[in-house]
Coordinates of C-alpha atoms (C1' of nucleotides) in Angstrom, one line a residue:
Chain A
M1 CA 142.8 161.2 110.4
D2 CA 144.8 158.1 111.0
I3 CA 148.6 158.2 110.8
I4 CA 149.0 156.4 107.5
T5 CA 146.6 158.8 105.6
K6 CA 148.4 161.7 107.2
L7 CA 151.9 160.4 106.1
K8 CA 150.6 159.9 102.6
Q9 CA 149.4 163.5 102.5
L10 CA 152.7 164.8 103.8
I11 CA 154.6 162.8 101.1
R12 CA 152.2 164.1 98.4
E13 CA 152.9 167.7 99.5
A14 CA 156.7 167.1 99.5
I15 CA 156.6 165.6 96.0
S16 CA 154.5 168.5 94.6
K17 CA 156.9 171.0 96.2
A18 CA 159.7 169.2 94.2
G19 CA 157.7 170.0 91.1
I20 CA 156.4 166.6 90.1
E21 CA 152.7 165.7 89.9
V22 CA 151.9 162.0 90.1
N23 CA 149.2 159.9 91.7
L24 CA 150.1 158.0 94.8
D25 CA 148.3 154.7 94.3
E26 CA 151.4 152.7 93.9
I27 CA 153.0 154.0 97.0
I28 CA 152.7 151.9 100.1
I29 CA 153.1 153.0 103.7
E30 CA 153.8 150.1 105.9
H31 CA 154.5 149.4 109.5
S32 CA 158.2 148.7 109.9
K33 CA 159.1 145.2 110.9
D34 CA 162.3 146.3 112.5
L35 CA 162.5 149.0 115.2
A36 CA 165.7 150.3 113.6
H37 CA 163.6 151.1 110.5
G38 CA 161.4 153.4 112.5
D39 CA 157.6 153.2 113.0
Y40 CA 156.5 153.5 109.4
A41 CA 158.2 153.2 106.1
T42 CA 157.5 154.0 102.5
N43 CA 158.8 152.8 99.1
A44 CA 157.8 156.1 97.5
A45 CA 161.3 157.0 96.3
M46 CA 161.7 153.7 94.5
K47 CA 158.3 154.0 92.8
L48 CA 158.9 157.5 91.7
C49 CA 162.4 157.3 90.4
R50 CA 161.4 157.0 86.8
Y51 CA 159.4 160.3 87.0
F52 CA 162.4 162.1 88.6
H53 CA 164.9 160.3 86.3
K54 CA 167.2 159.9 89.2
A55 CA 168.4 157.0 91.4
P56 CA 166.0 156.0 94.2
K57 CA 168.3 157.3 96.9
E58 CA 168.5 160.8 95.4
V59 CA 164.7 160.9 95.0
A60 CA 164.4 159.9 98.7
E61 CA 166.7 162.8 99.5
I62 CA 164.5 165.2 97.6
I63 CA 161.4 164.0 99.3
K64 CA 163.0 164.2 102.7
N65 CA 164.1 167.8 102.2
N66 CA 160.7 168.9 101.2
L67 CA 158.8 167.1 104.0
T68 CA 157.0 169.0 106.8
L69 CA 157.7 167.2 110.1
D70 CA 154.3 167.2 111.6
G71 CA 154.1 164.7 114.5
I72 CA 157.3 163.1 113.1
D73 CA 160.3 162.9 115.3
K74 CA 162.8 162.2 112.5
V75 CA 163.1 160.8 109.0
E76 CA 165.8 158.5 107.7
I77 CA 166.8 157.1 104.3
A78 CA 167.9 153.5 104.3
G79 CA 168.6 150.5 102.1
P80 CA 167.8 150.9 98.4
G81 CA 165.8 154.1 99.0
F82 CA 163.2 153.5 101.8
I83 CA 162.1 156.5 103.7
N84 CA 161.7 155.6 107.4
F85 CA 159.5 157.7 109.7
F86 CA 160.1 157.8 113.4
M87 CA 157.0 159.1 115.1
K88 CA 156.9 161.2 118.3
N89 CA 156.1 158.8 121.1
D90 CA 153.2 160.7 122.5
S91 CA 151.3 160.1 119.4
L92 CA 150.7 156.5 120.4
Q93 CA 149.2 156.5 123.9
P94 CA 145.7 157.8 123.0
I95 CA 144.8 154.4 121.5
V96 CA 144.4 153.1 125.1
K97 CA 141.6 155.4 125.8
K98 CA 140.0 154.7 122.5
I99 CA 140.0 150.9 123.1
I100 CA 138.7 151.2 126.7
D101 CA 135.9 153.5 125.4
E102 CA 134.9 151.3 122.5
K103 CA 135.3 147.9 124.3
D104 CA 134.1 145.0 122.2
Q105 CA 133.5 147.4 119.3
F106 CA 137.1 148.4 119.0
G107 CA 138.4 147.3 115.6
R108 CA 134.9 147.3 114.0
G109 CA 135.0 148.7 110.5
E110 CA 132.6 151.2 109.2
D111 CA 129.5 150.0 107.5
K112 CA 130.4 149.1 103.9
N113 CA 126.8 148.9 102.7
F114 CA 127.8 145.7 100.9
K115 CA 125.8 142.4 101.2
I116 CA 127.7 139.1 101.2
N117 CA 126.2 135.7 101.3
V118 CA 128.5 133.0 102.6
E119 CA 127.5 129.4 102.1
F120 CA 129.5 126.8 104.0
V121 CA 129.3 123.3 105.4
S122 CA 126.2 122.4 103.5
A123 CA 126.8 118.7 104.4
N124 CA 124.1 116.3 103.3
P125 CA 121.8 115.4 106.1
T126 CA 122.6 111.7 105.8
G127 CA 125.0 111.3 108.7
D128 CA 127.2 112.9 111.3
L129 CA 129.5 115.7 110.4
H130 CA 133.0 114.3 110.1
V131 CA 136.4 115.8 110.3
G132 CA 136.3 116.7 106.6
H133 CA 133.6 119.2 107.4
A134 CA 135.5 120.6 110.3
R135 CA 137.9 122.9 108.6
G136 CA 135.3 124.3 106.2
A137 CA 133.0 125.0 109.2
A138 CA 135.8 126.7 111.2
I139 CA 137.1 128.8 108.3
G140 CA 133.6 129.6 107.0
D141 CA 132.4 130.7 110.4
S142 CA 135.6 132.7 111.2
L143 CA 135.3 134.4 107.8
C144 CA 131.7 135.4 108.5
R145 CA 132.7 136.8 111.9
I146 CA 135.6 138.8 110.4
L147 CA 133.6 140.1 107.4
S148 CA 130.8 141.1 109.6
F149 CA 133.1 142.9 112.1
A150 CA 134.9 144.6 109.2
G151 CA 131.6 146.2 108.3
Y152 CA 130.0 143.9 105.7
D153 CA 126.4 142.8 105.8
V154 CA 126.8 139.0 106.1
T155 CA 124.3 136.2 105.7
R156 CA 125.4 132.7 106.7
E157 CA 123.8 130.1 104.7
Y158 CA 123.5 126.3 104.7
Y159 CA 122.2 124.4 101.7
I160 CA 120.4 121.2 102.5
N161 CA 120.5 118.6 99.7
D162 CA 117.2 117.0 100.8
A163 CA 115.9 116.1 97.4
G164 CA 118.4 113.8 95.7
N165 CA 119.1 110.2 95.5
Q166 CA 121.2 110.0 98.6
I167 CA 118.1 111.0 100.6
N168 CA 116.2 108.1 99.2
N169 CA 119.0 105.9 100.2
L170 CA 118.8 107.3 103.7
A171 CA 115.1 106.5 103.8
K172 CA 115.7 103.0 102.7
S173 CA 118.5 102.5 105.1
L174 CA 116.4 103.8 107.9
E175 CA 113.5 101.6 107.0
A176 CA 115.8 98.6 107.1
R177 CA 117.3 99.5 110.5
Y178 CA 113.8 100.1 111.8
R179 CA 112.8 96.6 110.8
E180 CA 116.0 95.2 112.2
L181 CA 115.4 96.8 115.6
L182 CA 111.9 95.4 115.6
G183 CA 113.3 91.9 115.0
L184 CA 111.9 91.7 111.5
P185 CA 113.7 90.5 108.3
F186 CA 115.5 93.4 106.6
S187 CA 118.0 94.2 103.9
L188 CA 120.3 97.2 103.7
P189 CA 120.5 98.8 100.3
E190 CA 123.9 98.2 98.8
D191 CA 124.6 101.9 98.3
G192 CA 122.8 102.9 101.5
Y193 CA 124.2 104.2 104.8
H194 CA 125.5 101.4 107.0
G195 CA 126.8 103.4 109.9
E196 CA 125.9 103.4 113.6
D197 CA 124.4 106.8 113.1
V198 CA 121.4 105.6 111.1
K199 CA 120.8 102.9 113.5
N200 CA 120.6 105.4 116.3
I201 CA 118.1 107.5 114.4
A202 CA 115.9 104.4 113.8
K203 CA 116.0 103.9 117.6
I204 CA 114.8 107.4 118.2
I205 CA 111.9 106.9 115.9
I206 CA 111.0 103.6 117.6
D207 CA 111.1 105.4 121.0
D208 CA 108.8 108.0 119.5
I209 CA 106.2 106.0 117.6
G210 CA 106.9 102.3 118.2
D211 CA 106.1 100.0 115.3
K212 CA 103.4 102.3 114.0
A213 CA 105.2 102.9 110.7
L214 CA 104.7 99.2 109.8
S215 CA 101.1 99.9 109.2
F216 CA 101.9 102.5 106.5
S217 CA 102.1 101.5 102.8
Y218 CA 105.7 101.0 101.7
E219 CA 105.6 104.2 99.7
K220 CA 104.2 106.2 102.6
R221 CA 106.6 104.6 105.0
L222 CA 109.6 105.6 102.9
Q223 CA 108.3 109.2 102.7
F224 CA 107.9 109.1 106.4
F225 CA 111.4 107.9 107.0
K226 CA 112.7 110.4 104.6
E227 CA 111.1 113.4 106.4
E228 CA 112.0 112.1 109.9
G229 CA 115.5 111.2 108.8
I230 CA 116.2 114.6 107.4
R231 CA 114.7 116.3 110.4
L232 CA 116.6 114.2 113.0
E233 CA 119.9 114.3 111.1
L234 CA 119.7 118.0 110.7
E235 CA 118.9 118.5 114.4
K236 CA 122.0 116.6 115.2
I237 CA 124.1 118.5 112.7
K238 CA 122.9 121.8 114.2
K239 CA 123.7 120.6 117.7
D240 CA 127.3 119.6 116.7
L241 CA 127.8 122.9 114.9
K242 CA 126.6 124.9 117.9
A243 CA 129.0 123.1 120.1
F244 CA 131.7 124.0 117.6
G245 CA 130.7 127.7 117.8
V246 CA 129.1 127.8 114.4
Y247 CA 125.6 129.0 113.5
F248 CA 123.6 129.9 110.4
D249 CA 121.1 132.6 109.5
V250 CA 119.4 130.7 106.7
F251 CA 118.9 127.0 105.9
S252 CA 117.9 126.6 102.3
S253 CA 116.2 123.4 101.3
E254 CA 116.6 121.9 97.9
I255 CA 113.0 120.6 98.0
K256 CA 111.8 124.2 98.5
I257 CA 114.2 125.5 95.8
R258 CA 112.6 123.0 93.4
S259 CA 109.0 123.9 94.2
N260 CA 106.9 126.3 92.2
Q261 CA 108.2 125.0 88.9
A262 CA 111.4 126.9 89.5
V263 CA 113.5 124.2 87.8
E264 CA 111.3 124.0 84.8
N265 CA 111.4 127.8 84.5
E266 CA 115.1 127.7 84.7
L267 CA 115.2 125.2 81.8
D268 CA 113.1 127.6 79.8
Y269 CA 115.4 130.5 80.7
L270 CA 118.5 128.6 79.7
A271 CA 116.9 127.2 76.5
N272 CA 119.4 129.0 74.2
Y273 CA 122.3 127.2 75.9
I274 CA 120.8 123.8 76.0
Y275 CA 121.2 121.0 73.4
D276 CA 120.1 117.4 73.3
D277 CA 122.4 114.5 73.5
G278 CA 120.3 111.4 73.0
D279 CA 117.5 111.7 75.5
A280 CA 119.7 113.8 77.8
K281 CA 119.9 117.6 77.9
V282 CA 123.3 119.3 78.1
L283 CA 124.1 122.8 79.2
K284 CA 126.7 124.6 77.0
T285 CA 128.9 125.8 79.8
T286 CA 131.9 125.9 77.5
A287 CA 130.3 129.1 76.0
F288 CA 131.8 130.7 79.1
L289 CA 134.5 129.4 81.4
D290 CA 134.0 125.6 81.5
D291 CA 136.2 123.1 79.6
K292 CA 133.4 120.7 79.1
D293 CA 129.6 120.9 78.6
R294 CA 127.5 119.5 81.5
V295 CA 124.5 117.2 81.5
I296 CA 121.6 118.8 83.4
V297 CA 118.8 116.4 82.6
K298 CA 119.6 112.7 82.5
S299 CA 118.1 110.3 79.8
N300 CA 115.6 109.0 82.4
G301 CA 114.3 112.6 82.9
D302 CA 115.9 113.1 86.3
Y303 CA 117.8 116.3 87.0
T304 CA 121.5 116.1 87.8
Y305 CA 122.7 117.8 91.0
F306 CA 123.9 120.7 88.9
L307 CA 120.5 122.0 87.7
P308 CA 118.7 122.6 91.0
D309 CA 122.0 124.0 92.3
I310 CA 121.9 126.6 89.5
V311 CA 118.4 127.5 90.5
Y312 CA 119.7 127.8 94.1
H313 CA 122.5 130.2 93.2
V314 CA 120.3 132.3 91.0
N315 CA 117.9 132.4 93.9
K316 CA 120.6 133.7 96.1
M317 CA 121.6 136.4 93.6
S318 CA 118.0 137.5 93.3
R319 CA 117.9 138.1 97.0
G320 CA 120.1 141.2 96.4
Y321 CA 123.6 140.1 97.4
D322 CA 126.6 142.0 96.1
Q323 CA 128.8 139.0 96.5
L324 CA 128.3 135.2 96.9
I325 CA 131.0 133.2 98.6
D326 CA 130.9 129.4 98.6
V327 CA 133.3 127.6 100.9
L328 CA 133.9 124.3 99.3
G329 CA 136.2 121.3 99.8
A330 CA 139.1 121.3 97.4
D331 CA 137.8 118.2 95.7
H332 CA 135.0 120.3 94.3
H333 CA 137.2 122.7 92.4
G334 CA 136.1 121.2 89.1
Y335 CA 132.7 122.6 90.0
I336 CA 133.6 126.3 90.1
N337 CA 133.8 127.3 86.5
R338 CA 130.6 125.3 85.8
M339 CA 128.6 127.3 88.3
K340 CA 130.2 130.6 87.3
S341 CA 129.3 129.9 83.7
A342 CA 125.7 129.2 84.6
L343 CA 125.5 132.5 86.5
M344 CA 127.0 134.3 83.5
M345 CA 124.2 132.9 81.4
H346 CA 122.0 135.0 83.8
G347 CA 124.1 138.1 83.0
Y348 CA 126.2 138.1 86.2
T349 CA 129.9 138.6 86.0
K350 CA 132.3 135.8 86.6
D351 CA 133.2 137.4 90.0
A352 CA 129.7 137.4 91.3
L353 CA 130.4 134.1 92.8
E354 CA 133.7 133.6 94.7
V355 CA 134.8 130.2 95.8
E356 CA 137.0 129.6 98.8
L357 CA 138.6 126.2 98.4
I358 CA 139.4 124.4 101.6
Q359 CA 142.3 122.0 101.2
M360 CA 142.4 118.6 102.8
V361 CA 143.4 118.1 106.4
R362 CA 145.3 115.1 107.6
F363 CA 145.0 114.3 111.3
I364 CA 148.3 113.1 112.7
K365 CA 148.6 111.3 116.0
D366 CA 151.9 109.9 117.2
G367 CA 153.3 110.4 113.8
Q368 CA 150.6 108.3 112.1
E369 CA 147.7 109.6 110.0
L370 CA 144.4 109.0 111.6
K371 CA 141.8 107.8 109.1
A372 CA 138.9 106.1 110.8
S373 CA 137.2 106.2 114.1
K374 CA 138.1 103.5 116.5
R375 CA 134.6 103.2 117.7
S376 CA 132.7 102.7 114.5
G377 CA 135.3 102.2 111.8
D378 CA 133.7 105.0 109.9
A379 CA 135.1 108.4 109.3
I380 CA 135.9 110.3 112.5
T381 CA 133.1 112.6 113.5
L382 CA 133.4 116.2 114.3
R383 CA 132.0 115.4 117.7
E384 CA 134.6 112.8 118.5
I385 CA 137.5 115.0 117.6
C386 CA 136.1 118.0 119.5
E387 CA 135.8 115.8 122.5
E388 CA 139.4 114.7 122.1
V389 CA 141.2 117.9 121.4
G390 CA 138.7 120.6 122.5
V391 CA 136.8 123.1 120.5
D392 CA 139.3 126.0 121.1
A393 CA 142.2 124.1 119.8
M394 CA 140.3 122.9 116.8
R395 CA 139.1 126.4 115.9
Y396 CA 142.5 128.0 116.4
F397 CA 144.4 125.3 114.4
F398 CA 142.0 125.6 111.5
A399 CA 142.0 129.3 111.5
M400 CA 145.7 129.4 111.8
R401 CA 146.5 128.4 108.2
A402 CA 145.5 129.8 104.8
A403 CA 142.5 127.7 103.5
S404 CA 144.5 127.0 100.3
A405 CA 147.3 125.3 102.2
H406 CA 147.3 121.6 102.8
L407 CA 147.2 121.1 106.5
D408 CA 148.6 118.5 108.9
F409 CA 146.8 118.7 112.2
D410 CA 149.1 117.6 114.9
M411 CA 146.8 116.1 117.5
N412 CA 149.5 115.6 120.1
L413 CA 150.4 119.3 119.9
A414 CA 146.7 120.4 120.1
L415 CA 146.3 118.2 123.1
E416 CA 149.3 119.5 124.9
Q417 CA 148.1 122.0 127.5
S418 CA 151.4 123.8 127.6
S419 CA 153.4 126.6 126.2
N420 CA 154.0 124.6 123.0
N421 CA 150.4 125.0 122.1
P422 CA 149.7 128.3 120.4
V423 CA 146.1 128.4 121.7
Y424 CA 147.2 128.2 125.2
Y425 CA 149.9 130.8 124.6
A426 CA 147.3 133.3 123.6
Q427 CA 144.7 132.4 126.2
Y428 CA 147.4 132.4 128.9
A429 CA 148.3 136.0 127.9
H430 CA 144.6 136.9 128.4
A431 CA 144.3 135.1 131.7
R432 CA 147.5 136.7 132.9
L433 CA 146.3 140.2 132.2
S434 CA 143.0 139.4 134.0
S435 CA 144.9 138.3 137.0
I436 CA 147.0 141.4 137.1
L437 CA 144.0 143.7 136.7
E438 CA 142.3 141.8 139.5
Q439 CA 145.2 142.3 141.8
G440 CA 145.4 146.0 141.0
K441 CA 141.7 146.7 141.0
D442 CA 142.0 149.2 143.8
I443 CA 144.3 151.5 141.7
P444 CA 142.4 154.0 139.6
L445 CA 143.3 153.6 135.9
D446 CA 145.1 156.3 134.0
I447 CA 143.5 155.8 130.6
S448 CA 145.8 158.4 129.0
A449 CA 148.5 155.8 129.5
S450 CA 150.9 158.8 129.8
N451 CA 153.6 156.9 131.6
C452 CA 153.9 154.1 129.0
S453 CA 157.1 154.8 127.1
K454 CA 159.4 151.7 127.5
N455 CA 160.2 149.8 124.3
S456 CA 157.9 146.9 125.1
E457 CA 155.1 149.3 125.9
I458 CA 155.6 151.3 122.7
A459 CA 155.7 148.1 120.7
L460 CA 152.5 146.9 122.3
L461 CA 150.7 150.2 121.8
K462 CA 151.6 150.1 118.1
H463 CA 150.3 146.6 117.7
L464 CA 147.1 147.5 119.5
A465 CA 146.5 150.5 117.2
N466 CA 147.0 148.3 114.1
F467 CA 144.1 145.9 115.0
P468 CA 141.5 147.7 112.9
N469 CA 143.8 147.5 109.8
V470 CA 144.4 143.8 110.4
V471 CA 140.7 143.2 110.6
L472 CA 140.1 144.9 107.3
D473 CA 143.0 143.2 105.5
S474 CA 141.9 139.8 106.8
A475 CA 138.3 140.5 105.6
K476 CA 139.5 141.7 102.2
E477 CA 141.8 138.7 101.7
R478 CA 139.3 136.2 103.1
A479 CA 142.2 135.2 105.4
P480 CA 141.3 134.3 109.0
Y481 CA 144.9 133.2 109.5
K482 CA 145.9 136.9 109.5
I483 CA 143.9 137.2 112.7
T484 CA 145.7 134.3 114.4
N485 CA 149.0 135.8 113.3
Y486 CA 147.9 139.0 114.9
I487 CA 146.9 137.1 118.1
H488 CA 150.2 135.4 118.3
E489 CA 152.1 138.6 118.0
L490 CA 149.9 140.3 120.5
A491 CA 150.5 137.5 123.0
E492 CA 154.2 137.8 122.4
L493 CA 154.2 141.5 123.1
V494 CA 152.0 141.1 126.2
H495 CA 154.4 138.5 127.6
G496 CA 157.4 140.7 126.7
F497 CA 155.8 143.7 128.3
Y498 CA 155.1 141.7 131.4
T499 CA 158.7 140.7 131.6
E500 CA 160.1 144.1 131.2
C501 CA 157.6 146.2 133.1
R502 CA 156.4 145.5 136.6
V503 CA 152.8 146.6 136.5
I504 CA 151.7 146.8 140.1
D505 CA 154.1 148.9 142.1
R506 CA 152.6 150.5 145.3
D507 CA 155.5 152.8 145.5
N508 CA 154.9 154.2 142.0
I509 CA 151.2 154.5 141.6
N510 CA 151.3 156.8 138.6
V511 CA 153.2 154.3 136.5
S512 CA 151.0 151.5 137.8
A513 CA 147.9 153.4 136.8
S514 CA 149.1 153.8 133.2
R515 CA 150.3 150.2 132.9
L516 CA 147.0 148.9 134.3
A517 CA 145.2 150.8 131.6
L518 CA 147.5 149.3 129.0
C519 CA 146.7 145.9 130.4
L520 CA 143.0 146.5 130.2
A521 CA 143.3 147.7 126.6
S522 CA 145.5 144.7 125.6
K523 CA 143.1 142.3 127.3
Q524 CA 140.2 143.8 125.4
V525 CA 141.9 143.6 122.0
M526 CA 143.0 140.0 122.7
K527 CA 139.4 139.1 123.5
N528 CA 138.0 140.9 120.4
A529 CA 140.6 139.1 118.2
L530 CA 140.0 135.7 119.7
N531 CA 136.3 136.2 119.3
L532 CA 136.8 136.6 115.5
I533 CA 138.0 133.0 115.2
G534 CA 135.5 131.6 117.8
V535 CA 138.0 131.0 120.5
K536 CA 137.2 131.7 124.1
A537 CA 139.2 134.3 126.2
P538 CA 139.3 132.8 129.7
E539 CA 139.8 134.9 132.8
H540 CA 141.5 132.0 134.6
M541 CA 143.0 128.8 133.3
Chain B
rG1 C1' 146.6 112.6 78.9
rC2 C1' 144.2 117.4 80.5
rG3 C1' 142.8 120.9 84.5
rC4 C1' 143.2 123.0 89.6
rC5 C1' 146.2 123.4 94.2
rU6 C1' 151.0 122.9 96.6
rC7 C1' 156.6 122.8 97.1
rU8 C1' 160.3 128.1 102.0
rA9 C1' 164.8 125.7 108.5
rG10 C1' 164.7 118.5 110.8
rC11 C1' 158.9 119.0 111.1
rU12 C1' 154.2 122.4 110.6
rC13 C1' 153.6 127.1 108.3
rA14 C1' 154.4 133.0 107.6
rA15 C1' 156.4 136.9 104.8
rC16 C1' 151.7 143.2 104.9
rU17 C1' 150.4 141.1 97.6
rG18 C1' 157.2 143.2 93.9
rG19 C1' 160.9 145.7 98.9
rA20 C1' 165.5 146.3 103.5
rU21 C1' 169.6 140.9 106.9
rA22 C1' 163.4 135.4 104.2
rG23 C1' 160.4 135.1 109.8
rA24 C1' 157.2 132.3 113.7
rG25 C1' 156.0 127.8 116.3
rU26 C1' 157.9 123.0 117.2
rG27 C1' 162.3 120.2 117.8
rU28 C1' 167.6 121.0 119.4
rC29 C1' 171.6 123.5 122.6
rA30 C1' 172.7 127.1 126.6
rG31 C1' 170.6 130.4 130.3
rA32 C1' 166.6 133.2 133.8
rC33 C1' 161.7 132.6 139.5
rU34 C1' 162.6 134.2 148.0
rA35 C1' 157.8 140.3 143.8
rC36 C1' 152.1 141.0 139.5
rG37 C1' 150.6 133.3 136.9
rA38 C1' 157.9 129.9 134.7
rA39 C1' 151.3 127.7 130.6
rU40 C1' 156.6 132.8 130.8
rC41 C1' 161.2 135.2 129.3
rU42 C1' 166.6 135.7 127.0
rG43 C1' 170.2 133.8 123.7
rG44 C1' 172.7 130.1 120.1
rA45 C1' 172.7 126.7 116.0
rG46 C1' 169.6 125.6 111.8
rG47 C1' 168.1 128.3 104.4
rU48 C1' 171.1 127.9 97.1
rU49 C1' 162.8 129.8 99.1
rA50 C1' 162.3 122.1 94.6
rC51 C1' 165.5 123.2 90.0
rG52 C1' 166.6 126.2 85.4
rA53 C1' 165.6 130.6 82.3
rG54 C1' 163.1 135.4 81.8
rU55 C1' 160.8 140.4 83.2
rU56 C1' 163.5 145.2 86.5
rC57 C1' 166.5 149.5 90.5
rG58 C1' 164.9 144.8 93.3
rA59 C1' 161.8 138.1 92.7
rU60 C1' 159.9 133.6 97.9
rU61 C1' 156.2 136.7 95.3
rC62 C1' 155.0 137.9 88.3
rU63 C1' 156.0 134.8 83.2
rU64 C1' 157.8 130.3 81.4
rG65 C1' 160.2 125.3 81.3
rU66 C1' 161.4 120.8 84.2
rG67 C1' 160.7 117.7 88.6
rA68 C1' 157.9 116.0 93.0
rG69 C1' 153.2 115.5 95.8
rG70 C1' 147.7 116.2 96.5
rC71 C1' 142.9 116.6 94.2
rG72 C1' 139.6 116.5 90.2
rC73 C1' 138.3 115.0 85.0
rG74 C1' 130.3 110.7 85.9
rC75 C1' 123.6 110.9 82.6
rC76 C1' 127.3 110.7 91.4
rA77 C1' 126.0 114.4 94.9

RNA sequence: GCGCCUCUAGCUCAACUGGAUAGAGUGUCAGACUACGAAUCUGGAGGUUACGAGUUCGAUUCUUGUGAGGCGCGCCA
């Protein structure tokens, strides 16, 4: 039984001895922020004062007097009525052995038997990923890693919009660039894609098949450029994502979603919620959460983006997930209630789909907002920015803040390879531990860590033991930034420990053996934590 | 005009979901290496949590009003 559960039980016994029966759901046991407040604290007395009809401090006194001190060194009442628990120190050391035994599995939550589908990035295959996608990719991926580590069954999914208008524009743009490169007259469509990127793809196609496509009929040629364009763009996107440490289990294609009459069947299914507006068909989403009904079939008979997307989400639900999560840019927030309403028409609850909104990022360099790429004049690509500031810094900076917070990305800070940079601060702690362990490798470890009792060692032990809770909390709150907070504190404690305690001391091998074990455990946890946000844990820097 | 998000130290953000003296980084000031990595550590200064009202033992957190900023409000995707 972990310490928190045990404390709760002791408190429950104390209350019941005092003659009061209540449930304990409201009572929180927390790690004390301040050492003077002991190791753990509870607000039980404040929560229970109305049952006792007494002031919080008196209630705390009653609980204290009825408490069995099992594993507890002492109990104090403080402030408005907090009860602080000071644990016996020897209750902390065993965590070192546990970490060393479990290695990269330390912190993993038990299997929740709960299936979550996380859809993120889902950028249209019509050009390079740009910085706008970067934060969503980083947070989506980190979230998946955290959920999965916490014990959820996670599927990472990317939805490819390969059936809409923008793909036809891609095909036309490609065709034009193809002609241009072959020295033929060409005209770029007005709403087409004018970037370098499309030109490069045209080049690849010429290298591949030369001018053979000219012999196709115009219709067939467009179809050809459409398919090749999607394939090549997607290949590039996957490559960029891989370099960014992001991968997907499932790529769902809109074309496939639309096949087998699925859209038509959906129209039939929703018939009760559909009405005509002229030649268009409108879905009555206001029947549920939306503030406005939405067109799903245009006057010309084409479907709007919304309709196949409903089919797609219903498709995902039908695959047996307990929870869908969409990671979307904040500019899509108007879309949330629309989709939830559609799912409710299928009998799902409004919580079946959860949307994580990613707020905008501004890249700041030398005090100025960076808007366009110097090279092409277009939006800055993910690739460019990774080359400039490095993947680790990108991943850490994006994971560092709550998704809902607007974020200014300070490129000068991310570029700085110094103590100022939080990524290096954490990685340095890891490298430092590696270095110490390397130098002390001839000393046999004492994995009971029995000689670790200095303040900095105790603080570190407590923090290490808390890792599994942080993972769970971070997963539950969909908050990768809680992991980076943890990492930062861990680095701080490691550096503090290093300063206070000399690890390798040939004249005091017993203490060294314990401290080396603590180093190894700390290094392991640092690595596990960094891995959750896709940041490397280097042995040397 | 309506809706969503945001407002905390000079700057970028936390605060364990309603708890103790509101904390980190950065910047600034002052210190610490002839021993394991100074990419580190120790200390100081810096706050009416945008502003007002309410809810209660207790509010940065919840409700509400005002102000400021961002984003949406298509038969675009």
